[in-house]
Amino acid sequence: MRDPGVYAEQLWAALKAGDETRAATAVLDAVEGGVSSEAVLLDVIAATQTRVGTEWAANRLTVVQEHAITALNDRMIDVLSAHRPRCAPHRLRVVVACVDGEWHAMPARMLTEMLSQHGFDVEYLGAQLPTPRLISHIHRTGPELVALSGSLSTRLPAAHAAITACQTAGVPVLVGGAAFGADGRYAYRVGADLWAPDARSAISLLTSGTPLPSPAGSSTGLGHLSDQEYTMVARSTAGLVGSVFAAVERLFPAGYSALDRERFADELVHLVEFLGAALYVDDAGLFTDFVSWTAEVMSAREISAELLDETVGALTDQLRDFPRARGFLDGARRQLVGL
Amino acid sequence: MEFAARYQPAGDGEQVGGDFYDVHPLPSGTGGGSLVVLGDVCGKGMAAAVLTGKVRTTLQALLPLIDDHLRVLTMLNNALINSHHDRFVTLVLASAVPVAEGVRLSVTCAGHPPPLIVRRDGTVTMAETGGTLIGMLPEIRATTAEVLLAPGDTCLLYTDGATESHGGPLGREMFGEERLQRTLSACAGMPAEAVVEHVHMVVSRWVGAREHDDTALVAVTAPLHPRNLRTEETRDA
């Protein structure tokens, strides 16, 4: 058996060229070369998908290429699924869905395939699923577990709503994905019954023989929401973006086009959304991590550190009367200085 | 050839909106192609849903005549004008047939925004078709555009939920035709699935948490790399 990494390289080259036939050949070569179905999924397909994210952050891929590659890679799961040995469902009935508003469907898609390989009776509902639809679906089909995937921490409030609604319907919720933090700290904050850092751990958790927890009801760690800071920031996103934009416009590089300005405004929306999410789970690190990451991405895209610093500063001015928000913003600025 | 679609109904709870799309196989003898129908029934709620159902089933019944788009639209118009006095529908018909050079499309709009065509080099044009909306006037007219999609080209059919959504970073601006064209231009050479996903994502982000209208998108793509049989899947024509 060859190292799965060889096939991952082969797949990556084919996906970058947009060549589906070559990509499928890489996957089938791996299957025929004796790599296990699980390793093809995780060490070839998923490993390549991870690379999409890092290449994008380093500005070596555009968002559009990211979509094109992801769409092809998604089909590679179909190719693998069609060419692996069947396994009759003999374990739990699981519904896999993404958090409402989440775009990244691949992790949920991978988990679905993993569960299916391990004999779970699994149903995949995809990305962009409004929470009310998810709830009416579980009322209709009565799964034993909902697995909820989230990549963007900005959707944590939506995740909380979905988790609570599933639990009210009597179904425990397993969560996973980057949105819930590398150590899963946000998972329990928003009331999840179970958390797994990745698909492999999710499988070992669910096949360990430990009975599923009964659904927890509502989370307890969100008392800080009574200060209304989250609500205010979430509600006034457009207003905040407008004020900050006006305050830092003078720092735009010469030759900044209308399109550049629009993109910058879009970045501002992200910034305010991450601040909102940090306020929701009361975790300064969530916001600081996003700002540091933005700083890296921006320097890859040749946007000045000064602009980012002034932007965070202008947002601080707007939120003078919100002590928790101000604390997060000051912390992020200190972090920027250290970079 | 590849097809991909996205449908986003207005509001979270609403199960039936006024936008719809269908893909039907063309009758035999027409080269193994497909007919894409995408439309928008005016209004919402039960009455609109009933009319949507009627339009879809009528068009399906008229498939044997689909060689002549204008004739089919005229018959649909006659069927609606006698029973629904207060409602109308706008729609696009696109007959797509795979040919050696790519995909041959015949596109006809009836009161609907013309589909956009993005070429492999990023150029975006509007299909040159136009016509009367259906179910209002006793007589209709419509012109059909003949378009050849070369490998890497995509034709996007959409409803105005995509262009007329309000939002943006500052919350007040309309997404608009120009922004849609720009978004699509960046999708040059992509698979159909990636095109609709990208456009849907950009429009959804534009709308954010605000109220949005029904949106339907269908992409027809002549793939850049033709597939061999080993990877053939049922989701593609």
Coordinates of C-alpha atoms in Angstrom, one line a residue:
Chain A
M1 CA 0.0 0.0 0.0
R2 CA 1.3 3.4 -0.9
D3 CA 1.2 6.3 1.5
P4 CA -2.2 8.1 1.2
G5 CA -0.3 11.4 0.9
V6 CA 0.7 10.4 -2.7
Y7 CA -2.9 10.1 -3.7
A8 CA -3.7 13.3 -1.9
E9 CA -1.0 15.1 -4.0
Q10 CA -2.5 13.5 -7.2
L11 CA -6.0 14.6 -6.2
W12 CA -4.9 18.2 -5.3
A13 CA -3.2 18.6 -8.7
A14 CA -6.4 17.4 -10.5
L15 CA -8.7 19.5 -8.5
K16 CA -6.6 22.6 -9.1
A17 CA -6.8 21.9 -12.8
G18 CA -10.6 21.5 -12.5
D19 CA -10.3 18.0 -14.0
E20 CA -12.9 15.8 -12.5
T21 CA -11.9 12.6 -14.4
R22 CA -8.3 12.9 -13.1
A23 CA -9.5 13.6 -9.6
A24 CA -11.8 10.6 -9.7
T25 CA -8.8 8.5 -11.0
A26 CA -6.8 9.6 -7.9
V27 CA -9.5 8.5 -5.6
L28 CA -10.1 5.1 -7.4
D29 CA -6.3 4.5 -7.6
A30 CA -6.2 4.9 -3.8
V31 CA -9.1 2.5 -3.4
E32 CA -7.4 0.0 -5.7
G33 CA -4.0 0.6 -4.2
G34 CA -5.4 -0.9 -0.9
V35 CA -6.0 2.3 1.1
S36 CA -8.9 1.8 3.4
S37 CA -12.2 3.6 2.6
E38 CA -11.8 5.6 5.8
A39 CA -8.2 6.6 5.0
V40 CA -9.3 7.6 1.4
L41 CA -11.9 9.8 3.0
L42 CA -9.8 11.4 5.7
D43 CA -6.2 11.3 4.4
V44 CA -6.9 11.9 0.8
I45 CA -10.2 13.8 0.3
A46 CA -10.4 15.6 3.7
A47 CA -6.6 16.3 3.7
T48 CA -7.0 18.0 0.3
Q49 CA -9.9 20.0 1.5
T50 CA -7.9 21.3 4.5
R51 CA -5.3 22.5 2.0
V52 CA -8.0 24.5 0.2
G53 CA -8.5 26.6 3.3
T54 CA -4.8 27.2 4.0
E55 CA -4.1 28.1 0.3
W56 CA -7.0 30.5 0.3
A57 CA -5.7 32.2 3.5
A58 CA -2.3 32.6 1.9
N59 CA -4.0 34.3 -1.1
R60 CA -2.9 31.5 -3.4
L61 CA -6.6 30.7 -4.2
T62 CA -9.6 33.0 -4.7
V63 CA -12.9 32.4 -3.0
V64 CA -14.2 31.3 -6.4
Q65 CA -11.5 28.7 -6.9
E66 CA -12.3 27.5 -3.4
H67 CA -15.9 26.9 -4.5
A68 CA -14.9 25.2 -7.7
I69 CA -12.4 22.9 -6.0
T70 CA -14.8 22.2 -3.2
A71 CA -17.7 21.3 -5.6
L72 CA -15.4 18.8 -7.3
N73 CA -14.1 17.4 -4.1
D74 CA -17.6 16.9 -2.9
R75 CA -18.2 14.7 -5.9
M76 CA -15.1 12.7 -4.9
I77 CA -17.1 11.5 -1.8
D78 CA -19.8 10.2 -4.2
V79 CA -17.1 8.4 -6.2
L80 CA -15.6 6.8 -3.1
S81 CA -19.0 6.0 -1.7
A82 CA -20.0 4.2 -5.0
H83 CA -16.8 2.1 -5.0
R84 CA -16.5 1.0 -1.4
P85 CA -18.1 -2.2 0.1
R86 CA -21.6 -1.6 1.3
C87 CA -22.4 -1.9 5.0
A88 CA -25.9 -2.5 6.2
P89 CA -27.1 0.0 8.8
H90 CA -27.0 -1.6 12.2
R91 CA -26.3 1.4 14.5
L92 CA -28.0 4.6 15.6
R93 CA -30.2 6.7 13.3
V94 CA -28.4 10.0 12.9
V95 CA -29.4 13.2 11.1
V96 CA -26.4 15.3 10.0
A97 CA -26.9 19.0 9.3
C98 CA -25.0 22.2 9.2
V99 CA -25.8 25.2 11.5
D100 CA -28.2 27.6 9.9
G101 CA -26.3 30.1 7.7
E102 CA -23.2 27.8 7.5
W103 CA -21.8 27.5 4.0
H104 CA -19.1 24.9 4.5
A105 CA -20.9 21.7 3.8
M106 CA -17.8 19.5 3.4
P107 CA -17.2 18.5 7.0
A108 CA -20.8 17.5 7.5
R109 CA -20.6 15.6 4.2
M110 CA -17.5 13.8 5.4
L111 CA -19.0 12.9 8.7
T112 CA -22.0 11.5 6.9
E113 CA -19.8 9.2 4.8
M114 CA -17.8 8.1 7.9
L115 CA -21.0 7.3 9.8
S116 CA -22.3 5.4 6.8
Q117 CA -19.0 3.4 6.5
H118 CA -19.4 2.4 10.2
G119 CA -23.0 1.2 9.8
F120 CA -24.9 4.1 11.1
D121 CA -28.3 4.8 9.6
V122 CA -27.5 8.3 8.5
E123 CA -29.4 11.1 6.7
Y124 CA -27.6 14.2 5.4
L125 CA -29.5 17.5 5.2
G126 CA -26.8 19.7 3.8
A127 CA -25.8 23.3 4.3
Q128 CA -28.0 26.4 4.4
L129 CA -30.8 24.7 6.2
P130 CA -33.0 27.0 8.2
T131 CA -33.4 25.7 11.8
P132 CA -37.2 25.5 11.6
R133 CA -36.8 23.0 8.7
L134 CA -34.4 20.9 10.7
I135 CA -36.8 20.8 13.6
S136 CA -39.8 19.9 11.5
H137 CA -37.6 17.2 9.9
I138 CA -36.6 15.6 13.2
H139 CA -40.2 15.7 14.4
R140 CA -41.2 13.8 11.3
T141 CA -38.4 11.2 11.2
G142 CA -37.5 10.8 14.9
P143 CA -33.7 10.3 14.7
E144 CA -31.8 9.1 17.9
L145 CA -29.1 11.8 17.4
V146 CA -28.6 15.1 15.6
A147 CA -25.0 15.8 14.5
L148 CA -24.5 19.5 13.8
S149 CA -21.5 20.8 11.9
G150 CA -20.3 24.4 12.1
S151 CA -17.2 26.0 10.6
L152 CA -17.9 29.7 11.3
S153 CA -18.0 30.9 14.9
T154 CA -20.2 33.8 13.8
R155 CA -23.0 31.2 13.6
L156 CA -22.7 30.1 17.3
P157 CA -25.9 32.0 18.3
A158 CA -27.7 30.1 15.5
A159 CA -26.1 26.9 16.7
H160 CA -27.4 27.5 20.2
A161 CA -30.9 28.0 18.9
A162 CA -30.8 24.8 16.9
I163 CA -29.3 22.8 19.7
T164 CA -32.0 24.0 22.2
A165 CA -34.7 23.2 19.7
C166 CA -33.5 19.7 19.0
Q167 CA -33.2 19.0 22.7
T168 CA -36.7 20.3 23.2
A169 CA -37.8 17.8 20.6
G170 CA -36.1 15.1 22.8
V171 CA -33.1 14.5 20.6
P172 CA -29.5 14.9 21.9
V173 CA -27.0 16.9 19.8
L174 CA -23.4 16.1 18.9
V175 CA -21.5 19.1 17.5
G176 CA -18.2 19.4 15.7
G177 CA -16.3 21.7 13.5
A178 CA -14.0 24.7 13.8
A179 CA -16.9 27.0 15.0
F180 CA -16.9 25.3 18.3
G181 CA -13.2 26.0 19.1
A182 CA -10.2 23.7 18.8
D183 CA -10.8 22.3 22.2
G184 CA -14.7 22.4 21.9
R185 CA -15.0 25.1 24.6
Y186 CA -17.9 26.8 22.7
A187 CA -19.7 23.5 22.2
Y188 CA -20.8 23.2 25.8
R189 CA -21.3 26.9 26.2
V190 CA -24.1 26.7 23.6
G191 CA -25.5 23.6 25.3
A192 CA -24.3 20.7 23.1
D193 CA -24.7 17.2 24.6
L194 CA -21.5 15.9 22.9
W195 CA -18.6 17.3 21.1
A196 CA -16.0 15.7 18.9
P197 CA -12.9 17.4 17.4
D198 CA -13.1 15.5 14.2
A199 CA -14.9 12.7 12.3
R200 CA -12.6 9.9 13.6
S201 CA -13.3 11.0 17.2
A202 CA -17.0 11.3 16.5
I203 CA -17.0 7.6 15.4
S204 CA -15.0 6.4 18.4
L205 CA -17.3 8.4 20.7
L206 CA -20.4 6.9 19.1
T207 CA -19.1 3.3 18.9
S208 CA -17.6 3.2 22.4
G209 CA -20.7 1.6 23.9
T210 CA -21.4 4.5 26.2
P211 CA -25.1 5.2 26.1
L212 CA -26.1 8.6 24.6
P213 CA -26.8 11.3 27.1
S214 CA -30.4 12.4 27.5
P215 CA -30.8 15.8 25.9
A216 CA -29.7 18.5 28.3
G217 CA -32.3 21.1 27.9
S218 CA -30.8 24.5 27.8
S219 CA -27.3 25.7 28.4
T220 CA -26.3 27.3 31.7
G221 CA -23.1 29.3 30.9
L222 CA -24.8 32.2 29.1
G223 CA -25.8 34.4 32.0
H224 CA -23.6 37.2 30.7
L225 CA -26.2 37.7 27.8
S226 CA -28.3 39.7 30.3
D227 CA -26.1 42.7 29.7
Q228 CA -27.6 43.0 26.2
E229 CA -24.3 43.7 24.6
Y230 CA -24.6 40.9 22.1
T231 CA -28.1 41.9 21.2
M232 CA -27.2 45.5 20.6
V233 CA -24.1 44.7 18.5
A234 CA -26.0 42.1 16.4
R235 CA -28.9 44.4 15.9
S236 CA -26.8 47.4 14.8
T237 CA -24.3 45.7 12.5
A238 CA -25.1 47.8 9.5
G239 CA -24.9 51.1 11.5
L240 CA -21.6 50.1 13.1
V241 CA -20.1 49.1 9.7
G242 CA -21.2 52.4 8.2
S243 CA -19.6 54.5 11.0
V244 CA -16.4 52.6 11.1
F245 CA -16.1 52.7 7.3
A246 CA -16.5 56.5 7.3
A247 CA -13.9 56.8 10.1
V248 CA -11.1 54.9 8.3
E249 CA -11.9 55.7 4.6
R250 CA -9.0 58.3 4.6
L251 CA -6.5 55.4 5.1
F252 CA -7.5 53.5 1.9
P253 CA -4.6 53.1 -0.4
A254 CA -4.6 55.3 -3.5
G255 CA -6.4 53.6 -6.4
Y256 CA -8.8 51.7 -4.1
S257 CA -11.7 50.9 -6.5
A258 CA -15.4 50.8 -5.7
L259 CA -15.1 47.1 -5.6
D260 CA -12.2 47.2 -3.2
R261 CA -14.3 49.5 -1.0
E262 CA -17.2 47.0 -1.1
R263 CA -14.9 44.2 -0.2
F264 CA -13.5 46.1 2.7
A265 CA -17.0 46.9 3.9
D266 CA -17.7 43.2 3.7
E267 CA -14.7 42.4 5.9
L268 CA -16.1 44.9 8.4
V269 CA -19.3 42.9 8.5
H270 CA -17.2 39.9 9.4
L271 CA -15.4 41.8 12.1
V272 CA -18.6 42.9 13.8
E273 CA -20.1 39.5 13.5
F274 CA -17.1 37.9 15.2
L275 CA -17.3 40.5 17.9
G276 CA -21.0 39.5 18.3
A277 CA -20.1 35.8 18.5
A278 CA -17.4 36.5 21.1
L279 CA -19.9 38.5 23.2
Y280 CA -22.4 35.7 22.9
V281 CA -20.1 33.0 24.3
D282 CA -18.2 35.6 26.4
D283 CA -14.8 34.6 25.1
A284 CA -12.2 37.2 24.2
G285 CA -10.0 34.7 22.4
L286 CA -12.6 34.1 19.8
F287 CA -12.4 37.7 18.7
T288 CA -8.6 38.0 19.1
D289 CA -8.1 34.9 17.0
F290 CA -10.2 36.3 14.3
V291 CA -8.4 39.6 14.3
S292 CA -4.9 37.9 14.2
W293 CA -6.1 35.7 11.4
T294 CA -7.4 38.8 9.5
A295 CA -4.1 40.5 10.0
E296 CA -2.3 37.5 8.4
V297 CA -4.8 37.3 5.5
M298 CA -4.6 41.1 5.0
S299 CA -0.8 41.2 4.9
A300 CA -1.0 38.4 2.3
R301 CA -3.3 40.7 0.4
E302 CA -1.2 43.8 0.9
I303 CA -3.5 45.8 3.2
S304 CA -1.7 47.8 5.8
A305 CA -1.6 46.8 9.5
E306 CA -2.4 50.5 10.2
L307 CA -5.7 50.2 8.5
L308 CA -6.7 47.2 10.5
D309 CA -5.6 48.8 13.8
E310 CA -7.5 52.0 13.0
T311 CA -10.5 49.9 12.1
V312 CA -10.5 48.1 15.4
G313 CA -10.0 51.5 17.1
A314 CA -12.9 53.1 15.3
L315 CA -15.1 50.2 16.4
T316 CA -14.0 50.7 20.0
D317 CA -15.1 54.4 19.7
Q318 CA -18.5 53.3 18.6
L319 CA -18.8 50.8 21.5
R320 CA -17.5 53.0 24.3
D321 CA -20.5 52.2 26.5
F322 CA -20.2 48.4 26.2
P323 CA -17.6 47.3 28.7
R324 CA -17.3 43.7 27.6
A325 CA -17.0 44.6 23.9
R326 CA -14.5 47.3 24.7
G327 CA -12.4 44.8 26.7
F328 CA -12.4 42.4 23.7
L329 CA -11.5 45.2 21.3
D330 CA -8.7 46.5 23.5
G331 CA -7.3 43.0 23.8
A332 CA -7.3 42.5 20.1
R333 CA -5.5 45.8 19.5
R334 CA -2.8 44.8 22.0
Q335 CA -2.4 41.5 20.1
L336 CA -2.0 43.4 16.8
V337 CA 0.8 45.5 18.2
G338 CA 2.6 42.3 19.2
L339 CA 2.4 40.9 15.7
Chain B
M1 CA -23.6 18.7 -19.8
E2 CA -24.1 19.7 -16.2
F3 CA -27.1 21.1 -14.4
A4 CA -27.2 22.5 -10.9
A5 CA -29.9 24.5 -9.0
R6 CA -30.5 26.3 -5.8
Y7 CA -33.8 27.4 -4.4
Q8 CA -34.3 29.6 -1.3
P9 CA -37.8 30.3 -0.3
A10 CA -38.7 33.6 1.3
G11 CA -38.9 33.5 5.1
D12 CA -37.9 30.5 7.2
G13 CA -41.2 28.8 7.7
E14 CA -42.7 29.3 4.3
Q15 CA -42.8 26.0 2.5
V16 CA -44.2 27.1 -0.9
G17 CA -43.0 30.2 -2.7
G18 CA -43.8 31.6 -6.1
D19 CA -40.4 30.7 -7.7
F20 CA -40.0 27.3 -9.2
Y21 CA -37.8 25.3 -11.6
D22 CA -37.9 21.9 -13.4
V23 CA -35.6 19.9 -15.6
H24 CA -37.3 17.5 -18.0
P25 CA -35.8 15.2 -20.6
L26 CA -36.6 16.4 -24.1
P27 CA -38.8 14.1 -26.2
S28 CA -36.8 11.4 -28.0
G29 CA -35.5 12.4 -31.4
T30 CA -34.2 15.7 -30.1
G31 CA -30.7 14.5 -29.4
G32 CA -30.9 13.5 -25.7
G33 CA -31.2 16.9 -24.4
S34 CA -33.2 18.5 -21.5
L35 CA -35.6 21.3 -21.0
V36 CA -35.0 23.7 -18.1
V37 CA -38.0 25.7 -16.9
L38 CA -37.6 28.5 -14.4
G39 CA -40.4 30.8 -13.4
D40 CA -41.8 33.2 -10.9
V41 CA -45.6 33.3 -10.2
C42 CA -46.7 36.7 -8.9
G43 CA -47.9 36.7 -5.3
K44 CA -47.5 34.3 -2.4
G45 CA -49.5 31.9 -0.4
M46 CA -52.0 29.2 -1.4
A47 CA -53.3 30.9 -4.6
A48 CA -49.8 31.4 -6.0
A49 CA -48.9 27.8 -5.1
V50 CA -51.9 26.5 -7.0
L51 CA -51.0 28.5 -10.0
T52 CA -47.4 27.3 -9.8
G53 CA -48.5 23.7 -9.8
K54 CA -50.7 24.3 -12.8
V55 CA -47.9 26.0 -14.8
R56 CA -45.5 23.2 -14.0
T57 CA -47.9 20.4 -15.0
T58 CA -49.2 22.2 -18.1
L59 CA -45.6 22.6 -19.3
Q60 CA -44.8 19.0 -18.6
A61 CA -47.9 17.9 -20.6
L62 CA -46.8 20.2 -23.5
L63 CA -43.2 18.6 -23.7
P64 CA -43.9 16.8 -27.0
L65 CA -44.3 20.2 -28.6
I66 CA -41.3 21.9 -27.0
D67 CA -39.4 22.3 -30.3
D68 CA -41.5 25.4 -30.7
H69 CA -41.2 27.5 -27.5
L70 CA -43.5 30.2 -28.7
R71 CA -46.3 27.7 -29.4
V72 CA -45.9 26.1 -26.0
L73 CA -46.0 29.5 -24.3
T74 CA -49.1 30.5 -26.3
M75 CA -50.9 27.3 -25.2
L76 CA -49.9 27.9 -21.6
N77 CA -51.1 31.5 -21.9
N78 CA -54.5 30.3 -23.2
A79 CA -54.8 27.8 -20.4
L80 CA -54.1 30.4 -17.7
I81 CA -56.0 33.3 -19.2
N82 CA -59.3 31.4 -19.0
S83 CA -59.0 30.4 -15.3
H84 CA -56.8 32.8 -13.4
H85 CA -57.8 36.4 -14.1
D86 CA -55.7 38.1 -11.5
R87 CA -52.4 36.3 -11.6
F88 CA -49.6 35.9 -14.0
V89 CA -46.3 34.1 -14.3
T90 CA -42.9 35.1 -15.9
L91 CA -40.7 32.3 -17.1
V92 CA -37.7 31.1 -19.1
L93 CA -37.6 28.0 -21.2
A94 CA -34.1 26.6 -22.1
S95 CA -33.8 23.6 -24.3
A96 CA -30.3 22.2 -23.9
V97 CA -28.8 19.6 -26.3
P98 CA -25.2 18.3 -26.0
V99 CA -23.3 18.6 -29.3
A100 CA -19.7 18.0 -30.3
E101 CA -18.8 21.6 -29.7
G102 CA -20.4 21.8 -26.2
V103 CA -24.1 22.5 -25.5
R104 CA -26.6 24.0 -27.9
L105 CA -29.2 26.1 -26.1
S106 CA -32.5 27.6 -27.3
V107 CA -33.7 30.1 -24.7
T108 CA -37.0 31.9 -24.6
C109 CA -38.1 34.5 -21.9
A110 CA -41.6 35.4 -21.2
G111 CA -41.6 38.6 -19.2
H112 CA -38.6 37.3 -17.2
P113 CA -35.0 38.6 -16.9
P114 CA -33.0 37.0 -19.7
P115 CA -30.5 34.4 -18.5
L116 CA -26.8 35.4 -18.3
I117 CA -24.1 33.6 -20.1
V118 CA -20.6 33.5 -18.7
R119 CA -17.9 32.5 -21.1
R120 CA -14.7 30.8 -20.1
D121 CA -12.8 34.0 -20.3
G122 CA -15.1 35.7 -17.8
T123 CA -17.2 37.7 -20.3
V124 CA -20.8 37.9 -19.3
T125 CA -23.7 38.6 -21.7
M126 CA -27.4 38.5 -21.5
A127 CA -29.2 36.0 -23.8
E128 CA -31.0 38.0 -26.5
T129 CA -34.5 36.9 -25.8
G130 CA -37.6 38.7 -24.6
G131 CA -41.3 38.2 -24.5
T132 CA -44.6 38.9 -22.9
L133 CA -45.4 37.6 -19.4
I134 CA -47.9 34.7 -19.3
G135 CA -51.5 34.8 -18.1
M136 CA -52.3 38.5 -18.6
L137 CA -53.0 39.3 -22.3
P138 CA -54.9 37.3 -24.9
E139 CA -51.9 37.4 -27.3
I140 CA -48.3 36.9 -26.4
R141 CA -45.1 37.3 -28.3
A142 CA -41.6 36.0 -27.6
T143 CA -38.3 35.6 -29.3
T144 CA -35.9 32.7 -28.9
A145 CA -32.1 33.1 -28.6
E146 CA -29.9 30.4 -29.9
V147 CA -26.7 30.1 -27.9
L148 CA -23.8 27.7 -28.1
L149 CA -22.0 27.0 -24.8
A150 CA -18.4 26.0 -25.5
P151 CA -16.6 23.9 -22.8
G152 CA -16.2 26.1 -19.7
D153 CA -19.3 28.3 -20.5
T154 CA -22.3 28.5 -18.2
C155 CA -25.8 29.8 -18.7
L156 CA -27.5 31.0 -15.5
L157 CA -31.2 31.2 -15.2
Y158 CA -32.4 33.2 -12.2
T159 CA -35.4 34.9 -10.6
D160 CA -35.4 38.5 -9.5
G161 CA -35.1 37.5 -5.9
A162 CA -31.4 37.4 -6.7
T163 CA -31.1 40.9 -8.1
E164 CA -33.7 42.7 -6.2
S165 CA -32.6 41.7 -2.7
H166 CA -31.7 44.6 -0.5
G167 CA -28.8 44.6 2.0
G168 CA -25.1 44.8 1.6
P169 CA -22.6 45.9 4.3
L170 CA -24.5 49.1 4.9
G171 CA -27.9 47.4 4.7
R172 CA -29.7 49.5 2.2
E173 CA -28.5 48.8 -1.3
M174 CA -30.1 46.6 -3.9
F175 CA -27.9 43.7 -5.2
G176 CA -28.7 44.6 -8.8
E177 CA -28.0 43.2 -12.2
E178 CA -24.5 44.6 -12.4
R179 CA -23.4 43.0 -9.2
L180 CA -24.8 39.7 -10.3
Q181 CA -22.9 39.9 -13.6
R182 CA -19.7 40.7 -11.7
T183 CA -20.3 37.7 -9.4
L184 CA -20.9 35.5 -12.3
S185 CA -17.9 36.7 -14.2
A186 CA -15.7 35.4 -11.4
C187 CA -17.3 31.9 -11.9
A188 CA -15.9 31.5 -15.4
G189 CA -14.9 27.9 -16.1
M190 CA -16.4 26.5 -12.9
P191 CA -18.6 23.4 -12.6
A192 CA -22.4 24.2 -12.6
E193 CA -22.6 23.2 -8.9
A194 CA -19.9 25.6 -7.9
V195 CA -21.5 28.4 -9.9
V196 CA -24.9 28.2 -8.2
E197 CA -23.3 27.7 -4.8
H198 CA -21.1 30.8 -5.3
V199 CA -23.9 33.0 -6.6
H200 CA -26.3 31.8 -3.8
M201 CA -23.6 32.5 -1.2
V202 CA -22.9 36.0 -2.4
V203 CA -26.6 36.9 -2.6
S204 CA -27.3 35.4 0.8
R205 CA -24.5 37.3 2.4
W206 CA -25.8 40.4 0.8
V207 CA -29.2 39.9 2.3
G208 CA -27.8 38.8 5.7
A209 CA -30.4 38.4 8.4
R210 CA -32.9 40.7 6.6
E211 CA -36.1 39.7 4.9
H212 CA -35.4 38.1 1.5
D213 CA -37.6 37.2 -1.5
D214 CA -37.8 33.8 -3.1
T215 CA -34.7 33.1 -5.2
A216 CA -34.2 30.3 -7.7
L217 CA -31.0 29.7 -9.7
V218 CA -30.3 27.1 -12.4
A219 CA -27.0 26.7 -14.1
V220 CA -26.4 24.8 -17.4
T221 CA -22.7 24.2 -18.0
A222 CA -20.7 22.7 -20.8
P223 CA -17.9 21.1 -18.7
L224 CA -14.4 22.1 -19.3
H225 CA -13.2 18.5 -19.0
P226 CA -15.5 15.9 -20.5
R227 CA -15.9 12.9 -18.2
N228 CA -15.1 9.3 -19.0
L229 CA -17.6 6.6 -18.2
R230 CA -15.8 5.5 -15.0
T231 CA -17.0 8.6 -13.1
E232 CA -20.5 9.0 -14.7
E233 CA -23.0 9.9 -12.1
T234 CA -26.8 9.9 -12.1
R235 CA -27.1 13.6 -11.1
D236 CA -25.8 14.7 -14.5
A237 CA -27.5 14.5 -17.8

